[in-house]
PDB file of C-alpha atoms in Angstrom:
ATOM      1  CA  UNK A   1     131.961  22.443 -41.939  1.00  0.00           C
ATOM      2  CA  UNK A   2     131.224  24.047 -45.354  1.00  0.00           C
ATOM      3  CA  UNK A   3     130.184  27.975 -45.755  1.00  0.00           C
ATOM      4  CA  UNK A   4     127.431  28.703 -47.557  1.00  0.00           C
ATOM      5  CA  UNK A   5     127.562  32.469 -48.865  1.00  0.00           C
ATOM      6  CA  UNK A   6     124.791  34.695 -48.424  1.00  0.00           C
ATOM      7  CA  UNK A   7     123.699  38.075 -50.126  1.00  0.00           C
ATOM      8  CA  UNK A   8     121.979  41.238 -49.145  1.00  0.00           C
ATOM      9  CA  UNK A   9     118.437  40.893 -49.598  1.00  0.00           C
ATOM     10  CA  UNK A  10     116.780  44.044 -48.082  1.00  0.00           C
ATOM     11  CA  UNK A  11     116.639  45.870 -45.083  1.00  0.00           C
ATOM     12  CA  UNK A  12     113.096  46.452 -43.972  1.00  0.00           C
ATOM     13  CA  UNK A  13     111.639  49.098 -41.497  1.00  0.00           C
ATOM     14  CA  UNK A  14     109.947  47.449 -38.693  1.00  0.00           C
ATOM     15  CA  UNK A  15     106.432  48.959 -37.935  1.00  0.00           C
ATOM     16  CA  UNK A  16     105.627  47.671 -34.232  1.00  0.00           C
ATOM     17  CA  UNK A  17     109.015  48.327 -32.700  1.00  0.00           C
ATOM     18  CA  UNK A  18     110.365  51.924 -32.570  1.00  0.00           C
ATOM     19  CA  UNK A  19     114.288  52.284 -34.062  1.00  0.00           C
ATOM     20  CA  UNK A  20     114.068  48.659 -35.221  1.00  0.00           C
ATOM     21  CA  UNK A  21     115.086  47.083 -38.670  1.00  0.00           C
ATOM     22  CA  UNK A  22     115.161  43.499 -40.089  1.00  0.00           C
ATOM     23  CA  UNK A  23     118.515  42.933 -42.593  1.00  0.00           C
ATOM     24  CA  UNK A  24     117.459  40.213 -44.825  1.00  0.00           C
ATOM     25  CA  UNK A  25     120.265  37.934 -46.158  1.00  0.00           C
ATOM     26  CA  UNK A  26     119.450  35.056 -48.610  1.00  0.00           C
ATOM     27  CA  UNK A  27     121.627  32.406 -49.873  1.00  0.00           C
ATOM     28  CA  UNK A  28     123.153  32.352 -53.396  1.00  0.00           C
ATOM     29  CA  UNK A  29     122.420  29.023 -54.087  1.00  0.00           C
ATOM     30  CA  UNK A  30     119.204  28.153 -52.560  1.00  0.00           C
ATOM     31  CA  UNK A  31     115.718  29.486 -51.293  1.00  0.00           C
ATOM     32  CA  UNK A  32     116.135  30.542 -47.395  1.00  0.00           C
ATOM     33  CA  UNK A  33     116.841  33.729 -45.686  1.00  0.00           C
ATOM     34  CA  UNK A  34     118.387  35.009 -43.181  1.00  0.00           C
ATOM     35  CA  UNK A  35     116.207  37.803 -40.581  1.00  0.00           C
ATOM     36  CA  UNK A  36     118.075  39.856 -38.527  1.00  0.00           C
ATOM     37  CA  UNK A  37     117.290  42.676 -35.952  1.00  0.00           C
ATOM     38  CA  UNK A  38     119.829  45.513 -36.642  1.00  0.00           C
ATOM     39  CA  UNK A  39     119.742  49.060 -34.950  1.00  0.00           C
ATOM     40  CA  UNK A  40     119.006  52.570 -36.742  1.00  0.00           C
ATOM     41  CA  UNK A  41     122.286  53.687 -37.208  1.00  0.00           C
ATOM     42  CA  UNK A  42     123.888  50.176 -38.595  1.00  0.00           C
ATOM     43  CA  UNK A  43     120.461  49.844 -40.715  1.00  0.00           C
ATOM     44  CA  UNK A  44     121.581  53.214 -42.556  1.00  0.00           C
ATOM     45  CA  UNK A  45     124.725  52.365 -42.572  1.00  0.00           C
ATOM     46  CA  UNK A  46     124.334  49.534 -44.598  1.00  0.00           C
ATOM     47  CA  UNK A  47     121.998  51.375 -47.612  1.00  0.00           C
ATOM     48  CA  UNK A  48     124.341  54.270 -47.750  1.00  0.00           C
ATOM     49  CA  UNK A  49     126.730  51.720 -48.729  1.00  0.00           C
ATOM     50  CA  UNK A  50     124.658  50.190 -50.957  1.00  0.00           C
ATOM     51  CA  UNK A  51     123.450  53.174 -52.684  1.00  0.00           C
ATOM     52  CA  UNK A  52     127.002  54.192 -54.447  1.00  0.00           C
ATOM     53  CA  UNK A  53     125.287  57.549 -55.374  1.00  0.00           C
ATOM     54  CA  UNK A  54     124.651  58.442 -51.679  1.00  0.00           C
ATOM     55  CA  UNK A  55     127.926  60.221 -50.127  1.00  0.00           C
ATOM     56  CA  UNK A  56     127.478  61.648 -46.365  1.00  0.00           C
ATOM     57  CA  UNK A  57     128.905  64.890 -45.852  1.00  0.00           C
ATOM     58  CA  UNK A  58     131.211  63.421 -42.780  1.00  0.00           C
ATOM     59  CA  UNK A  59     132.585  59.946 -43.341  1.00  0.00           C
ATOM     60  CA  UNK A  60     130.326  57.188 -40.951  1.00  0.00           C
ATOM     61  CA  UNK A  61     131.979  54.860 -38.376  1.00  0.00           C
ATOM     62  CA  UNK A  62     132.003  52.368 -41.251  1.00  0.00           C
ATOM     63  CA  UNK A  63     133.630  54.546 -43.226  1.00  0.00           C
ATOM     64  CA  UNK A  64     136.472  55.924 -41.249  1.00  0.00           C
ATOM     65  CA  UNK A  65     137.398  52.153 -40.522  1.00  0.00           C
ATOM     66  CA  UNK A  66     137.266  51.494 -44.245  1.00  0.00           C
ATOM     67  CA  UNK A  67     139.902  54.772 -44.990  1.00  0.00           C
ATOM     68  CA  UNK A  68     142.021  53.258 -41.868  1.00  0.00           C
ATOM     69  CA  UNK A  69     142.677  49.953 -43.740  1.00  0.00           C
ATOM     70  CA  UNK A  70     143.403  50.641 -46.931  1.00  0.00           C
ATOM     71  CA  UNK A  71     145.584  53.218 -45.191  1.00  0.00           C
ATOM     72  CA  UNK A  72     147.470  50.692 -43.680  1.00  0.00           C
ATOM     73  CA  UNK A  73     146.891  47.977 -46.089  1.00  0.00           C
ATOM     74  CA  UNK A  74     144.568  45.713 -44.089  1.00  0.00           C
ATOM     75  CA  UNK A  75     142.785  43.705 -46.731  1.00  0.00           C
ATOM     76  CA  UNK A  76     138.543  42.048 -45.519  1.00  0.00           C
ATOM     77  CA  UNK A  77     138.579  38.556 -46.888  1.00  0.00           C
ATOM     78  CA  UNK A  78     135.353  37.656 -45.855  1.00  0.00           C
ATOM     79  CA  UNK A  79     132.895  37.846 -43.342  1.00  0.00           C
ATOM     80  CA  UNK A  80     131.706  34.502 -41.340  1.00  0.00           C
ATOM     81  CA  UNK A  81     128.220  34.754 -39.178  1.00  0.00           C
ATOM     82  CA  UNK A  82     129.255  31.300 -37.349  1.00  0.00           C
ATOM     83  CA  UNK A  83     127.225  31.733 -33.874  1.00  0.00           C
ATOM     84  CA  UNK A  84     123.964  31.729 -33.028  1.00  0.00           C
ATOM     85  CA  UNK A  85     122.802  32.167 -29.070  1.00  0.00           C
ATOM     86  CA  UNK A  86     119.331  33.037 -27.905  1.00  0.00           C
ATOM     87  CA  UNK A  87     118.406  34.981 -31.260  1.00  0.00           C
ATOM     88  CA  UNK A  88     122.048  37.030 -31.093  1.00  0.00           C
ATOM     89  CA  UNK A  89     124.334  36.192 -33.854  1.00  0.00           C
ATOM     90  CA  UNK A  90     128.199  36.046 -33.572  1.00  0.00           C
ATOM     91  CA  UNK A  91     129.955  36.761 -36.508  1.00  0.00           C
ATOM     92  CA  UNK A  92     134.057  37.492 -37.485  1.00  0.00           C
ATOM     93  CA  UNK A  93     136.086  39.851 -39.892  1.00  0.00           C
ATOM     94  CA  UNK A  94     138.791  37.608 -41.559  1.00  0.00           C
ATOM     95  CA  UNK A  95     141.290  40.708 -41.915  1.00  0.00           C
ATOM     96  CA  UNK A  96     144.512  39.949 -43.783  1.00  0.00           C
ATOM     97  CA  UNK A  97     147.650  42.238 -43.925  1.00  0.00           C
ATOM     98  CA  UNK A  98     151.187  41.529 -45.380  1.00  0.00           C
ATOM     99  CA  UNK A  99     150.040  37.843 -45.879  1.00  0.00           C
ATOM    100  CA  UNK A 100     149.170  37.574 -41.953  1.00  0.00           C
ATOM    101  CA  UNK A 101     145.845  36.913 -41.701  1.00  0.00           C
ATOM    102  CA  UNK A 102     144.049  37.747 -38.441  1.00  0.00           C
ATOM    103  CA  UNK A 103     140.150  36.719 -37.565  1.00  0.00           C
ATOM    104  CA  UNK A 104     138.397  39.616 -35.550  1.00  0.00           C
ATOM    105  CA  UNK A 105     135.353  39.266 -33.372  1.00  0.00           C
ATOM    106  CA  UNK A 106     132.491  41.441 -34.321  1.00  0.00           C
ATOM    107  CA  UNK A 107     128.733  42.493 -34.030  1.00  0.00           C
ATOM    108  CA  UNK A 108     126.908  40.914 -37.156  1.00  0.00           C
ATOM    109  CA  UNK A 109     125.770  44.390 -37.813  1.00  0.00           C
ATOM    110  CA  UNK A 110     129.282  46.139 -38.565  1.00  0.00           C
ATOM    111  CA  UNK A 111     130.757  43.020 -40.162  1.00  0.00           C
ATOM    112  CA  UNK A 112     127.483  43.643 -42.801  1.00  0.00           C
ATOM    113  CA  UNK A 113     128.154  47.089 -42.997  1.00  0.00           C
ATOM    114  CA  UNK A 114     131.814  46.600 -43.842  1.00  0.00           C
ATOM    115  CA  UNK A 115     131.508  43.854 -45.793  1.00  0.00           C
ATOM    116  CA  UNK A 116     129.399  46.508 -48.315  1.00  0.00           C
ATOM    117  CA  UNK A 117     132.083  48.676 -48.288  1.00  0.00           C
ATOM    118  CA  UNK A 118     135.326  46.244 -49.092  1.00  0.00           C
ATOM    119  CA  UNK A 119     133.052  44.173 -51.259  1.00  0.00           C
ATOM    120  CA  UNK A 120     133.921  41.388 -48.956  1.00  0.00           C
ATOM    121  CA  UNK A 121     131.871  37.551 -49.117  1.00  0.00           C
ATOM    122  CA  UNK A 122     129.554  37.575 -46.607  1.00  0.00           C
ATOM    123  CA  UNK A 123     129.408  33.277 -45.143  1.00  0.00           C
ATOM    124  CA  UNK A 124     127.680  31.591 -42.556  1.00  0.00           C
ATOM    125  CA  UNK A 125     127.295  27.840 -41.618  1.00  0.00           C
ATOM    126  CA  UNK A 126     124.581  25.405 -42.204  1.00  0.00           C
ATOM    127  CA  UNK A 127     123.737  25.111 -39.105  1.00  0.00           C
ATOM    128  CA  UNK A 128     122.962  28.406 -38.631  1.00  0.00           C
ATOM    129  CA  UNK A 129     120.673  28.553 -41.298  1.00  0.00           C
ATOM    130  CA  UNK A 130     119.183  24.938 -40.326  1.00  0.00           C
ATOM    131  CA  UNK A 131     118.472  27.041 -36.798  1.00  0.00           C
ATOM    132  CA  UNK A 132     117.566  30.471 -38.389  1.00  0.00           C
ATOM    133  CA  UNK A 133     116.990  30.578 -41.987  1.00  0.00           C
ATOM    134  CA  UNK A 134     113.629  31.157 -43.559  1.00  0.00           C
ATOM    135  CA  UNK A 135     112.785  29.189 -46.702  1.00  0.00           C
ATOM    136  CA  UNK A 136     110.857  31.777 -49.293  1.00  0.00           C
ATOM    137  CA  UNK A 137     108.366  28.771 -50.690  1.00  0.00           C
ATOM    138  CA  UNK A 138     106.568  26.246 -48.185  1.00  0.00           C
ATOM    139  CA  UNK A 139     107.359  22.974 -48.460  1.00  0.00           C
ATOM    140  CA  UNK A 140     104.920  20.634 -50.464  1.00  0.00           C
ATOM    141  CA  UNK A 141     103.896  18.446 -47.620  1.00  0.00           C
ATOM    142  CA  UNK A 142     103.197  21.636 -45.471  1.00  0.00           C
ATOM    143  CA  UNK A 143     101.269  22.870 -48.114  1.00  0.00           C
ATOM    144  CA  UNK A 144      99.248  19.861 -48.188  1.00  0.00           C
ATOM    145  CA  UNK A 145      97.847  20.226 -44.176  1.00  0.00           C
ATOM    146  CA  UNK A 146      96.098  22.960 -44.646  1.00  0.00           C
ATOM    147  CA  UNK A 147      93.385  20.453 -47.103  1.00  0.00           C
ATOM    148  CA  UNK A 148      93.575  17.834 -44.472  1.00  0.00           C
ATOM    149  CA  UNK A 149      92.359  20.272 -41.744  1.00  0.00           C
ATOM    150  CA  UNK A 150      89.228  18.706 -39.573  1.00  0.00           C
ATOM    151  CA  UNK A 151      86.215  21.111 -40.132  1.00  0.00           C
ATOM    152  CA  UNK A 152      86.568  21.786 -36.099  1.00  0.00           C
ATOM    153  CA  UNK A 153      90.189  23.136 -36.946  1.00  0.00           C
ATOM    154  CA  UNK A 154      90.790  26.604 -37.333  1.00  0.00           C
ATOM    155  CA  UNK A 155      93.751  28.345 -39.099  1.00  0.00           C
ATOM    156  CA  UNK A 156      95.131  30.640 -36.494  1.00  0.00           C
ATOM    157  CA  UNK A 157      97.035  33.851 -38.174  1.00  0.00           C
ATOM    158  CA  UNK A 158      99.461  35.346 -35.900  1.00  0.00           C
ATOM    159  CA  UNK A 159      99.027  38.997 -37.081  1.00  0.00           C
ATOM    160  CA  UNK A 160      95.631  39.146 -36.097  1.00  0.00           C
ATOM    161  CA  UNK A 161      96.188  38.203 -32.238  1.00  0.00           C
ATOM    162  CA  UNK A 162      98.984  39.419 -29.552  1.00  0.00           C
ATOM    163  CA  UNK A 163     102.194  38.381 -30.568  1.00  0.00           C
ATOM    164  CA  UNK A 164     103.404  36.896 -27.184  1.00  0.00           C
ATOM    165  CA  UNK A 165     105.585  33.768 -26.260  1.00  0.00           C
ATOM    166  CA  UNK A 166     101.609  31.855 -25.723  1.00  0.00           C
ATOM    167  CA  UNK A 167     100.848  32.100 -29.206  1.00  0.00           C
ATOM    168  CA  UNK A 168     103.854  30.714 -30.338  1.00  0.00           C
ATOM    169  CA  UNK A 169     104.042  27.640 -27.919  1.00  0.00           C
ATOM    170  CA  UNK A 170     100.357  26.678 -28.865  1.00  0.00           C
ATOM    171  CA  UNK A 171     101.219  25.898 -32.029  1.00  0.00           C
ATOM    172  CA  UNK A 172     102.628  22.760 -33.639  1.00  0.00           C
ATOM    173  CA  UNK A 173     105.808  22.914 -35.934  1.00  0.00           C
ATOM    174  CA  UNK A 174     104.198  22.279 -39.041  1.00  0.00           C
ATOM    175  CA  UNK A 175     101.966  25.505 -38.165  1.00  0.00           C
ATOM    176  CA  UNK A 176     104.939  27.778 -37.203  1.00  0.00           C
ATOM    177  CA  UNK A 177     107.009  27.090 -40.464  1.00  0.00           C
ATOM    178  CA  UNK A 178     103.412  28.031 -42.018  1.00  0.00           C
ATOM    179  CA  UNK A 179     103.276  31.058 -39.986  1.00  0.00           C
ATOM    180  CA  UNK A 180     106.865  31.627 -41.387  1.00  0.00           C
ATOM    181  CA  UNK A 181     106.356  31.319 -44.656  1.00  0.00           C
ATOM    182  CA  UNK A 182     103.368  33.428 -44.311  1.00  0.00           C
ATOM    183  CA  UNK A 183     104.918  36.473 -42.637  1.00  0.00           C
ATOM    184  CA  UNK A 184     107.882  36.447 -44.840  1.00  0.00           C
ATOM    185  CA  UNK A 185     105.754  36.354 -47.953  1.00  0.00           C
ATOM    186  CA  UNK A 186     103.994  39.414 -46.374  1.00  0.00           C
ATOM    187  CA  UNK A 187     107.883  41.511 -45.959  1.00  0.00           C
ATOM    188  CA  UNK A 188     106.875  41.095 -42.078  1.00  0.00           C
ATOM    189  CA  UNK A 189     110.932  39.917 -41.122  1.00  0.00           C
ATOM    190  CA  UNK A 190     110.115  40.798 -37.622  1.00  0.00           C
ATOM    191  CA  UNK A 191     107.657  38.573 -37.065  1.00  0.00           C
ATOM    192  CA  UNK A 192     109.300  36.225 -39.274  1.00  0.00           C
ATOM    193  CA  UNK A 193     112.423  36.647 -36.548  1.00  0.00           C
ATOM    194  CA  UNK A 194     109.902  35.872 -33.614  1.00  0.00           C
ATOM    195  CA  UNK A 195     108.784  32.510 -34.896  1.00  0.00           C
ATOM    196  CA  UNK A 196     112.323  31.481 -36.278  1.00  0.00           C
ATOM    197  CA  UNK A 197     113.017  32.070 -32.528  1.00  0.00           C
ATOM    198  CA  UNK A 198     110.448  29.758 -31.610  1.00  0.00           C
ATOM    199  CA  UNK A 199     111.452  27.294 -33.689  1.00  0.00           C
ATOM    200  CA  UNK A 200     114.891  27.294 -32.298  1.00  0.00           C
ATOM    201  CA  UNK A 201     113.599  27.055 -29.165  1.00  0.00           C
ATOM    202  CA  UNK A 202     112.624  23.488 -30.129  1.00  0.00           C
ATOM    203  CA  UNK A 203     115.292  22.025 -32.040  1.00  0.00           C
TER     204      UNK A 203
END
């Protein structure tokens, strides 16, 4: 199975859930992204690596592990999200030292925030993304339902009622990748996240 490699797209403060942040990663070579739910501490993490200019008095987690390796010469090849399971996703550190190379189980989280910080490819499967991955434009013939609407039909915007598992199941496919589209249009990942789960729920 092929890796497709992804890129850091944004990390966005999430408004309805306290502590919460969505880490957007896009493809390089295409049009979806990637939503996922990271804690405080890994979101800052990430965009203190990101911003070179920003140095923390004390060295982070992230950073003591990236002094320990280069102290003992332990190279990051890449990093590979390759599981997803009930909205978590698995990912691995491909670590190489003295031409050994070793593959490392790790939260999706840290492997992003280490990945910054050895400059490492981030990868994940197509699968995954077929499962998970937002596309930034709706498709055409998506685009094209909301003309052929009945006059009795109503367009049903999930920010403006409760956003609980009853919403989501009342609506068809077609209207959730809508919805989708919609909310990541708006920089709203985390209800972008909620109706990629959804949708995974019925594929």
């Amino acid at each position: 199975m092929s890796l497709i490699k992804l890129t850091i797209k944004g990390i966005s403060y999430s408004q309805t859930q306290s502590g919460a942040y969505a880490l957007v990663l896009s493809e390089m070579e295409g049009t979806r992204t990637l939503p996922i739910i990271i804690g405080a501490f890994e979101a800052q993490s990430i965009a203190i690596a990101l911003e070179k200019e920003i140095r923390p008095p004390r060295p982070l987690t992230h950073d003591l592990f990236k002094t320990f390796s280069d102290r003992f010469s332990i190279k990051i090849k890449q990093i590979i999200i390759h599981k997803l399971v009930d909205g978590i996703f698995f990912s691995s550190l491909v670590c190489e030292r003295d031409g050994v190379e070793e593959v490392i189980d790790t939260r999706t989280s840290d492997a992003i925030a280490i990945a910054v910080r050895f400059e490492a490819p981030i990868f994940t499967y197509e699968n995954i993304l077929d499962k998970a991955g937002i596309y930034l434009k709706i498709e055409e013939e998506l685009s094209l339902k909301e003309d052929s609407l009945e006059p009795e039909e109503v367009e049903v915007h999930l920010e403006d009622v409760a956003m609980s598992d009853d919403v989501f199941s009342k609506l068809s496919l077609d209207e959730l990748y809508q919805q989708l589209n919609e909310a990541v249009s708006n920089e709203n990942y985390e209800l972008a996240a909620k109706i990629r789960d959804e949708i995974s729920k019925r594929s």
